[in-house]
Amino acid sequence: MHLTNLEERMLSGENGEVMGRMFRLLVRLGEIYGADRMIPVNSSQVAGVSYKSIGDPGIEFLEDYASKNAKVKVVTFLNPAGMDIEDWQKLNIPPGFAEKQLRIMNAFKKMGIVVSATCTPYLAGNLPRFREHIAWSESSAISFSNSVIGARTNREGGPSALAAALCGVTPNYGLHLDENRKPQMLVEVNARLEDSADFGALGYVVGKQAKNRIPYFKGIKEADTDQLKALGAAMAASGAVALYHVEDMTPEAHLMNTNGLEKLSVSDKDVNETFAKLTTGKEPDIIILGCPHSSLKEIMMVSRKLEGKKLNKPLWICTSRMVKEAANRMGFTQIIETAGGKVVADTCMVVSPIEDMGYKTTAVNSGKAANYLPGFCKQSVIFGRLDNILEKVTV
Ligand code: F3S
């Protein structure tokens, strides 16, 4: 791999031990995947933020780097943390967990990372442009930025995204290159898709078949950005899809040739069977929405549905801090709280310790959450459309 003089110096440790170590990681990755050179990235998003995921070794690693004055070169956001950084007490997060989580956030902050912990950085102030190179590591954010925005990122791990953030570059391979962004299967959609949950169910079905291939969708007549984020998130969870194209909708679709691709058809029956298959519980202990993190529009929709009603089960709507601030200002949060729910920032149902808080059955409208909650949080799941879920728990 060709390295510039500056990069050679970074590699030799001239810019400090941390930079040397991080640059070596990027070079190694580049060698494994056959990159020709490093390319600059304009933003990064680092996963491995929740204390539940990284534990004490993760804290030690981050505090060590922060104490050595490691500083990011590009705007860098974080993946969701294990709790709402400001309102964790109201959510009954165990204090021992909170103390560790706050240490993690402080270490990231010392490195110059924006401690907005969200899987939708593009809704919270970190929006890449078409064809921009970035290094993101949360799977739904990767899918959205590659597919809906047309930015370019590989599926980075937490360490490689941190390395890219600190060094300002990433190896040039994989989805950074035109030739690797072509569709590898054709999905013909013959299902009625109305609610975001329908898109999550479709994504679950396609992700299972696609694995890490690139699907090209035909037959999706209408979808807003919230529904596309639900689709991508589910495909990245049941499979490892990092990029998809939708005819007449996503920005690279018109450049693609679909002749001769393997075909998959998805019908109403497939979508409905997915709701049934992923539903393993009966009565929810809690309802958690916002996987991926809710947009302002989604919070507004829930607040309208809850106006004048009372919830008989706890409800969390997970979102980014920035979107929560806007929801507060618009009065949406207050309506939701009056009904008995909470708008929760910085965290989500999968990375927070809900299994230690007495919850055993969680209702969700997300194909990704329905897929992950049994394994990551020991939950039985109720997976359904928003109206169906709220109907069960409002009076
Ligand atoms: Fe985001 Fe957590 Fe879902 S990181 S995509 S809300 S599992």
Coordinates of C-alpha atoms and ligand atoms in Angstrom, one line a residue:
M1 CA 0.0 0.0 0.0
H2 CA 1.3 3.4 -0.9
L3 CA 1.8 5.7 2.1
T4 CA 2.7 9.4 1.9
N5 CA 5.7 10.8 3.8
L6 CA 3.4 12.1 6.5
E7 CA 1.7 8.7 6.9
E8 CA 5.1 6.9 7.0
R9 CA 6.0 9.2 9.9
M10 CA 2.7 8.5 11.7
L11 CA 3.4 4.8 11.3
S12 CA 6.8 5.1 12.8
G13 CA 5.3 6.7 16.0
E14 CA 6.6 10.2 15.3
N15 CA 3.2 11.7 16.3
G16 CA 3.0 9.8 19.5
E17 CA 2.4 6.3 20.7
V18 CA -1.4 6.3 20.3
M19 CA -1.3 7.6 16.7
G20 CA 1.4 5.1 15.9
R21 CA -0.7 2.2 17.2
M22 CA -3.9 3.4 15.6
F23 CA -2.2 4.0 12.2
R24 CA -0.7 0.5 12.3
L25 CA -4.2 -0.9 12.8
L26 CA -5.4 1.0 9.6
V27 CA -2.4 -0.2 7.6
R28 CA -2.9 -3.8 8.7
L29 CA -6.6 -3.5 7.7
G30 CA -5.6 -2.0 4.3
E31 CA -3.1 -4.8 3.7
I32 CA -5.7 -7.5 4.6
Y33 CA -8.3 -6.1 2.2
G34 CA -5.8 -5.0 -0.6
A35 CA -6.2 -1.2 -0.3
D36 CA -3.9 0.8 -2.6
R37 CA -3.7 3.8 -0.3
M38 CA -5.3 5.8 2.5
I39 CA -8.1 8.2 1.8
P40 CA -9.2 11.1 3.9
V41 CA -12.5 10.7 5.8
N42 CA -14.7 13.7 6.8
S43 CA -16.4 12.1 9.7
S44 CA -16.4 9.1 12.0
Q45 CA -18.9 7.3 14.3
V46 CA -17.5 5.1 17.0
A47 CA -19.3 2.0 18.3
G48 CA -18.4 0.2 21.6
V49 CA -19.8 2.9 23.9
S50 CA -22.1 1.1 26.4
Y51 CA -20.5 -0.2 29.5
K52 CA -22.6 -3.3 28.9
S53 CA -20.6 -3.9 25.7
I54 CA -17.1 -2.9 26.6
G55 CA -16.9 -3.5 30.3
D56 CA -13.9 -2.6 32.5
P57 CA -11.2 -3.5 29.9
G58 CA -12.9 -1.0 27.5
I59 CA -12.8 1.8 30.2
E60 CA -9.1 1.2 30.8
F61 CA -8.3 1.3 27.1
L62 CA -10.2 4.6 26.6
E63 CA -8.9 6.3 29.7
D64 CA -5.4 5.3 28.7
Y65 CA -5.8 6.9 25.3
A66 CA -7.5 10.0 26.7
S67 CA -4.7 10.5 29.3
K68 CA -2.1 10.4 26.4
N69 CA -3.8 13.4 24.8
A70 CA -5.2 11.5 21.8
K71 CA -7.4 13.9 19.8
V72 CA -9.7 13.2 16.9
K73 CA -9.0 14.9 13.6
V74 CA -12.5 14.8 12.1
V75 CA -16.0 15.3 13.5
T76 CA -16.8 12.1 15.4
F77 CA -20.0 11.0 17.1
L78 CA -20.7 8.0 19.3
N79 CA -23.0 5.0 19.1
P80 CA -25.7 4.8 21.8
A81 CA -24.4 4.5 25.4
G82 CA -25.9 2.3 28.1
M83 CA -28.1 5.0 29.5
D84 CA -29.5 8.5 29.1
I85 CA -26.5 10.5 30.2
E86 CA -28.6 13.2 31.8
D87 CA -31.7 11.4 33.0
W88 CA -30.3 8.0 34.0
Q89 CA -31.7 8.3 37.5
K90 CA -35.3 8.8 36.3
L91 CA -34.9 5.5 34.3
N92 CA -33.7 3.6 37.4
I93 CA -30.4 2.8 35.9
P94 CA -28.2 1.1 38.6
P95 CA -25.8 3.7 40.0
G96 CA -22.8 1.4 39.7
F97 CA -23.5 1.0 36.0
A98 CA -24.0 4.8 35.6
E99 CA -20.6 5.6 37.3
K100 CA -18.8 3.4 34.8
Q101 CA -20.8 4.8 31.8
L102 CA -20.0 8.4 32.8
R103 CA -16.2 7.5 32.9
I104 CA -16.5 6.2 29.4
M105 CA -18.2 9.3 28.1
N106 CA -15.6 11.5 29.8
A107 CA -12.8 9.6 28.1
F108 CA -14.4 10.1 24.7
K109 CA -15.0 13.8 25.4
K110 CA -11.3 14.3 26.3
M111 CA -10.5 12.9 22.9
G112 CA -12.6 15.6 21.3
I113 CA -15.5 13.3 20.4
V114 CA -19.0 14.8 20.4
V115 CA -20.6 12.9 23.2
S116 CA -23.9 12.7 21.4
A117 CA -24.5 9.0 21.5
T118 CA -26.8 8.0 18.6
C119 CA -27.2 5.5 15.7
T120 CA -28.7 8.3 13.6
P121 CA -25.9 10.9 13.6
Y122 CA -27.3 12.1 10.2
L123 CA -30.3 13.4 12.1
A124 CA -28.3 15.0 14.8
G125 CA -25.7 17.2 13.2
N126 CA -23.3 14.8 11.4
L127 CA -24.7 14.6 7.9
P128 CA -22.3 13.4 5.2
R129 CA -22.9 14.3 1.5
F130 CA -23.2 12.1 -1.6
R131 CA -19.9 10.3 -2.3
E132 CA -18.2 11.6 0.8
H133 CA -15.8 9.1 2.5
I134 CA -16.6 8.4 6.1
A135 CA -15.8 5.8 8.7
W136 CA -18.9 4.8 10.7
S137 CA -19.4 1.7 12.8
E138 CA -23.1 1.3 13.7
S139 CA -24.7 -1.1 11.2
S140 CA -27.9 0.8 10.6
A141 CA -26.0 4.1 10.3
I142 CA -23.6 2.5 7.9
S143 CA -26.6 1.2 5.8
F144 CA -28.4 4.6 5.8
S145 CA -25.4 6.6 4.9
N146 CA -24.3 4.3 2.1
S147 CA -27.7 3.7 0.7
V148 CA -30.0 6.7 1.3
I149 CA -27.3 9.4 1.3
G150 CA -24.8 7.8 -1.1
A151 CA -21.9 8.5 1.3
R152 CA -19.2 5.8 1.5
T153 CA -18.2 3.7 4.5
N154 CA -17.2 0.1 5.2
R155 CA -18.6 -1.7 8.1
E156 CA -16.1 -0.4 10.6
G157 CA -15.5 -1.9 14.0
G158 CA -15.3 0.4 17.1
P159 CA -11.4 0.3 17.0
S160 CA -11.0 1.0 13.3
A161 CA -13.6 3.9 13.4
L162 CA -11.6 5.3 16.4
A163 CA -8.4 4.9 14.4
A164 CA -9.9 6.7 11.4
A165 CA -11.2 9.5 13.7
L166 CA -7.7 10.0 15.3
C167 CA -5.7 9.7 12.0
G168 CA -8.3 11.3 9.7
V169 CA -7.9 8.6 7.0
T170 CA -9.2 5.1 6.2
P171 CA -7.8 2.4 3.8
N172 CA -9.3 2.6 0.3
Y173 CA -11.1 -0.6 -0.2
G174 CA -14.6 -2.2 -0.1
L175 CA -17.5 0.2 -0.4
H176 CA -15.2 3.2 -0.9
L177 CA -14.8 1.9 -4.5
D178 CA -17.4 2.2 -7.3
E179 CA -16.9 -1.4 -8.5
N180 CA -17.9 -2.8 -5.0
R181 CA -21.2 -0.9 -4.9
K182 CA -23.0 -2.8 -7.6
P183 CA -26.2 -4.8 -6.7
Q184 CA -25.8 -8.6 -6.2
M185 CA -29.4 -9.6 -5.9
L186 CA -32.8 -8.3 -7.1
V187 CA -35.7 -8.1 -4.6
E188 CA -39.2 -7.8 -6.1
V189 CA -41.5 -6.5 -3.4
N190 CA -45.1 -7.5 -3.8
A191 CA -46.1 -6.6 -0.2
R192 CA -48.1 -3.6 1.1
L193 CA -45.8 -1.5 3.1
E194 CA -47.5 1.1 5.2
D195 CA -45.9 1.3 8.6
S196 CA -42.1 1.5 9.5
A197 CA -42.6 -2.0 11.1
D198 CA -43.6 -3.4 7.7
F199 CA -40.2 -2.1 6.3
G200 CA -38.5 -3.7 9.3
A201 CA -40.2 -7.0 8.6
L202 CA -39.2 -6.8 4.9
G203 CA -35.7 -6.0 5.9
Y204 CA -35.5 -9.0 8.2
V205 CA -36.6 -11.3 5.4
V206 CA -34.2 -9.9 2.8
G207 CA -31.3 -9.7 5.2
K208 CA -31.6 -13.4 6.0
Q209 CA -31.2 -14.2 2.2
A210 CA -28.8 -11.5 1.3
K211 CA -26.3 -12.0 4.1
N212 CA -23.6 -9.5 3.2
R213 CA -24.6 -9.0 -0.4
I214 CA -26.1 -5.8 -1.9
P215 CA -29.8 -6.0 -2.7
Y216 CA -31.6 -3.9 -5.4
F217 CA -35.3 -3.4 -4.6
K218 CA -38.0 -3.0 -7.2
G219 CA -41.7 -2.5 -6.3
I220 CA -41.3 -0.2 -3.3
K221 CA -43.7 2.6 -4.4
E222 CA -43.3 4.9 -1.4
A223 CA -41.0 5.2 1.6
D224 CA -39.9 8.1 3.8
T225 CA -36.5 8.3 5.4
D226 CA -37.8 6.8 8.6
Q227 CA -39.0 3.7 6.7
L228 CA -35.8 3.4 4.8
K229 CA -33.8 3.6 8.1
A230 CA -36.0 0.8 9.5
L231 CA -35.5 -1.3 6.3
G232 CA -31.7 -0.9 6.4
A233 CA -31.4 -1.5 10.1
A234 CA -33.3 -4.8 9.9
M235 CA -31.2 -6.1 6.9
A236 CA -28.0 -5.2 8.7
A237 CA -29.3 -7.2 11.8
S238 CA -30.7 -10.4 10.2
G239 CA -27.9 -10.3 7.6
A240 CA -24.9 -8.0 7.2
V241 CA -26.2 -5.7 4.5
A242 CA -24.2 -2.5 4.4
L243 CA -25.6 -1.0 1.2
Y244 CA -28.9 -1.4 -0.7
H245 CA -30.5 0.3 -3.7
V246 CA -34.2 1.1 -4.2
E247 CA -35.4 1.8 -7.8
D248 CA -36.3 5.5 -8.3
M249 CA -35.5 6.3 -4.7
T250 CA -31.9 6.0 -3.6
P251 CA -29.2 8.1 -5.2
E252 CA -27.1 5.4 -7.0
A253 CA -30.0 3.1 -8.1
H254 CA -30.2 4.6 -11.6
L255 CA -26.5 3.9 -12.2
M256 CA -27.0 0.2 -11.6
N257 CA -27.6 -2.8 -13.9
T258 CA -29.8 -5.5 -12.6
N259 CA -29.7 -7.9 -15.6
G260 CA -29.0 -11.5 -14.6
L261 CA -29.2 -11.1 -10.9
E262 CA -30.6 -13.8 -8.6
K263 CA -34.2 -12.9 -7.7
L264 CA -36.1 -12.9 -4.4
S265 CA -39.8 -12.1 -4.2
V266 CA -41.3 -10.9 -1.0
S267 CA -45.1 -10.9 -0.5
D268 CA -47.6 -9.8 2.2
K269 CA -47.4 -13.4 3.5
D270 CA -43.7 -13.2 4.1
V271 CA -44.1 -9.9 6.0
N272 CA -46.9 -11.1 8.1
E273 CA -45.1 -14.4 8.9
T274 CA -42.1 -12.3 10.1
F275 CA -44.2 -10.5 12.6
A276 CA -45.5 -13.8 13.9
K277 CA -42.0 -15.5 13.9
L278 CA -40.3 -12.7 15.8
T279 CA -43.1 -12.4 18.4
T280 CA -42.3 -14.7 21.3
G281 CA -44.1 -12.9 24.1
K282 CA -47.7 -12.1 25.0
E283 CA -48.0 -9.2 27.5
P284 CA -45.4 -6.5 27.3
D285 CA -43.6 -5.3 30.5
I286 CA -42.4 -2.3 28.5
I287 CA -42.7 -0.8 25.1
I288 CA -39.6 0.6 23.5
L289 CA -39.7 2.6 20.2
G290 CA -36.8 4.2 18.4
C291 CA -34.6 1.5 16.8
P292 CA -32.9 3.1 15.0
H293 CA -33.2 6.3 17.1
S294 CA -36.4 8.2 16.4
S295 CA -36.6 11.2 14.2
L296 CA -38.5 14.3 15.3
K297 CA -41.3 13.3 13.0
E298 CA -41.6 9.9 14.6
I299 CA -41.8 11.4 18.1
M300 CA -44.4 13.9 16.8
M301 CA -46.5 11.0 15.5
V302 CA -46.3 9.1 18.8
S303 CA -47.2 12.3 20.8
R304 CA -50.3 12.8 18.6
K305 CA -51.4 9.2 19.2
L306 CA -50.9 9.6 22.9
E307 CA -52.5 13.0 23.4
G308 CA -55.2 12.7 26.1
K309 CA -54.5 9.0 26.7
K310 CA -52.8 7.1 29.6
L311 CA -50.3 4.3 29.2
N312 CA -50.7 1.3 31.5
K313 CA -47.1 0.1 30.8
P314 CA -43.8 2.0 30.7
L315 CA -42.9 3.4 27.3
W316 CA -39.5 4.6 26.1
I317 CA -38.9 6.4 22.8
C318 CA -35.2 6.3 22.2
T319 CA -33.6 9.2 20.3
S320 CA -30.5 11.4 20.0
R321 CA -30.0 14.3 22.5
M322 CA -30.4 16.8 19.7
V323 CA -33.8 15.5 18.5
K324 CA -34.9 15.2 22.2
E325 CA -34.1 18.9 22.6
A326 CA -36.3 19.7 19.6
A327 CA -39.1 17.4 20.9
N328 CA -38.9 19.2 24.3
R329 CA -39.2 22.6 22.6
M330 CA -42.2 21.5 20.6
G331 CA -44.0 20.1 23.6
F332 CA -44.0 16.5 22.2
T333 CA -42.0 15.2 25.2
Q334 CA -44.5 16.8 27.6
I335 CA -47.5 15.1 25.9
I336 CA -45.7 11.7 26.0
E337 CA -44.7 12.2 29.7
T338 CA -48.3 13.2 30.6
A339 CA -49.4 9.9 29.1
G340 CA -46.8 8.1 31.2
G341 CA -44.0 7.6 28.7
K342 CA -40.5 8.9 28.4
V343 CA -38.3 10.3 25.6
V344 CA -34.9 8.7 26.3
A345 CA -31.7 10.1 24.8
D346 CA -28.3 8.6 24.3
T347 CA -29.2 5.0 24.6
C348 CA -31.4 2.2 23.3
M349 CA -33.2 -1.0 24.3
V350 CA -30.3 -3.2 23.2
V351 CA -27.4 -1.5 24.8
S352 CA -29.0 -0.4 28.1
P353 CA -29.3 -3.0 30.9
I354 CA -33.1 -3.6 30.6
E355 CA -32.7 -7.2 31.6
D356 CA -31.3 -6.1 35.0
M357 CA -34.2 -3.7 35.5
G358 CA -36.9 -6.4 35.8
Y359 CA -38.2 -6.3 32.2
K360 CA -38.8 -9.7 30.6
T361 CA -41.0 -8.9 27.6
T362 CA -40.5 -5.9 25.4
A363 CA -42.9 -4.7 22.6
V364 CA -41.1 -3.0 19.7
N365 CA -42.0 -1.8 16.2
S366 CA -38.5 -2.5 14.9
G367 CA -37.3 -5.5 12.9
K368 CA -33.8 -4.9 14.2
A369 CA -34.8 -4.7 17.8
A370 CA -37.0 -7.8 17.5
N371 CA -34.1 -9.7 16.1
Y372 CA -31.6 -8.6 18.8
L373 CA -33.6 -8.4 22.1
P374 CA -33.8 -12.1 22.8
G375 CA -30.0 -12.6 22.5
F376 CA -28.6 -9.4 23.8
C377 CA -31.2 -8.6 26.6
K378 CA -32.8 -12.0 27.3
Q379 CA -36.2 -10.6 26.3
S380 CA -39.3 -12.2 24.9
V381 CA -40.5 -9.9 22.2
I382 CA -43.8 -8.5 20.8
F383 CA -43.1 -7.2 17.3
G384 CA -45.9 -5.2 15.7
R385 CA -47.0 -2.1 13.9
L386 CA -47.1 1.1 16.0
D387 CA -50.9 1.4 16.2
N388 CA -51.2 -2.3 17.2
I389 CA -48.6 -1.9 20.0
L390 CA -50.1 1.3 21.4
E391 CA -53.6 -0.1 21.2
K392 CA -52.6 -2.8 23.7
V393 CA -51.3 -0.3 26.3
T394 CA -53.3 2.8 26.2
V395 CA -56.6 3.7 27.8
Ligands
F3S1 FE1 -29.7 2.0 17.2 FE2 -29.8 0.5 19.3 FE3 -31.3 0.0 17.3 S1 -28.0 1.3 18.3 S2 -30.2 0.7 15.5 S3 -31.4 1.8 18.5 S4 -30.2 -1.5 18.5

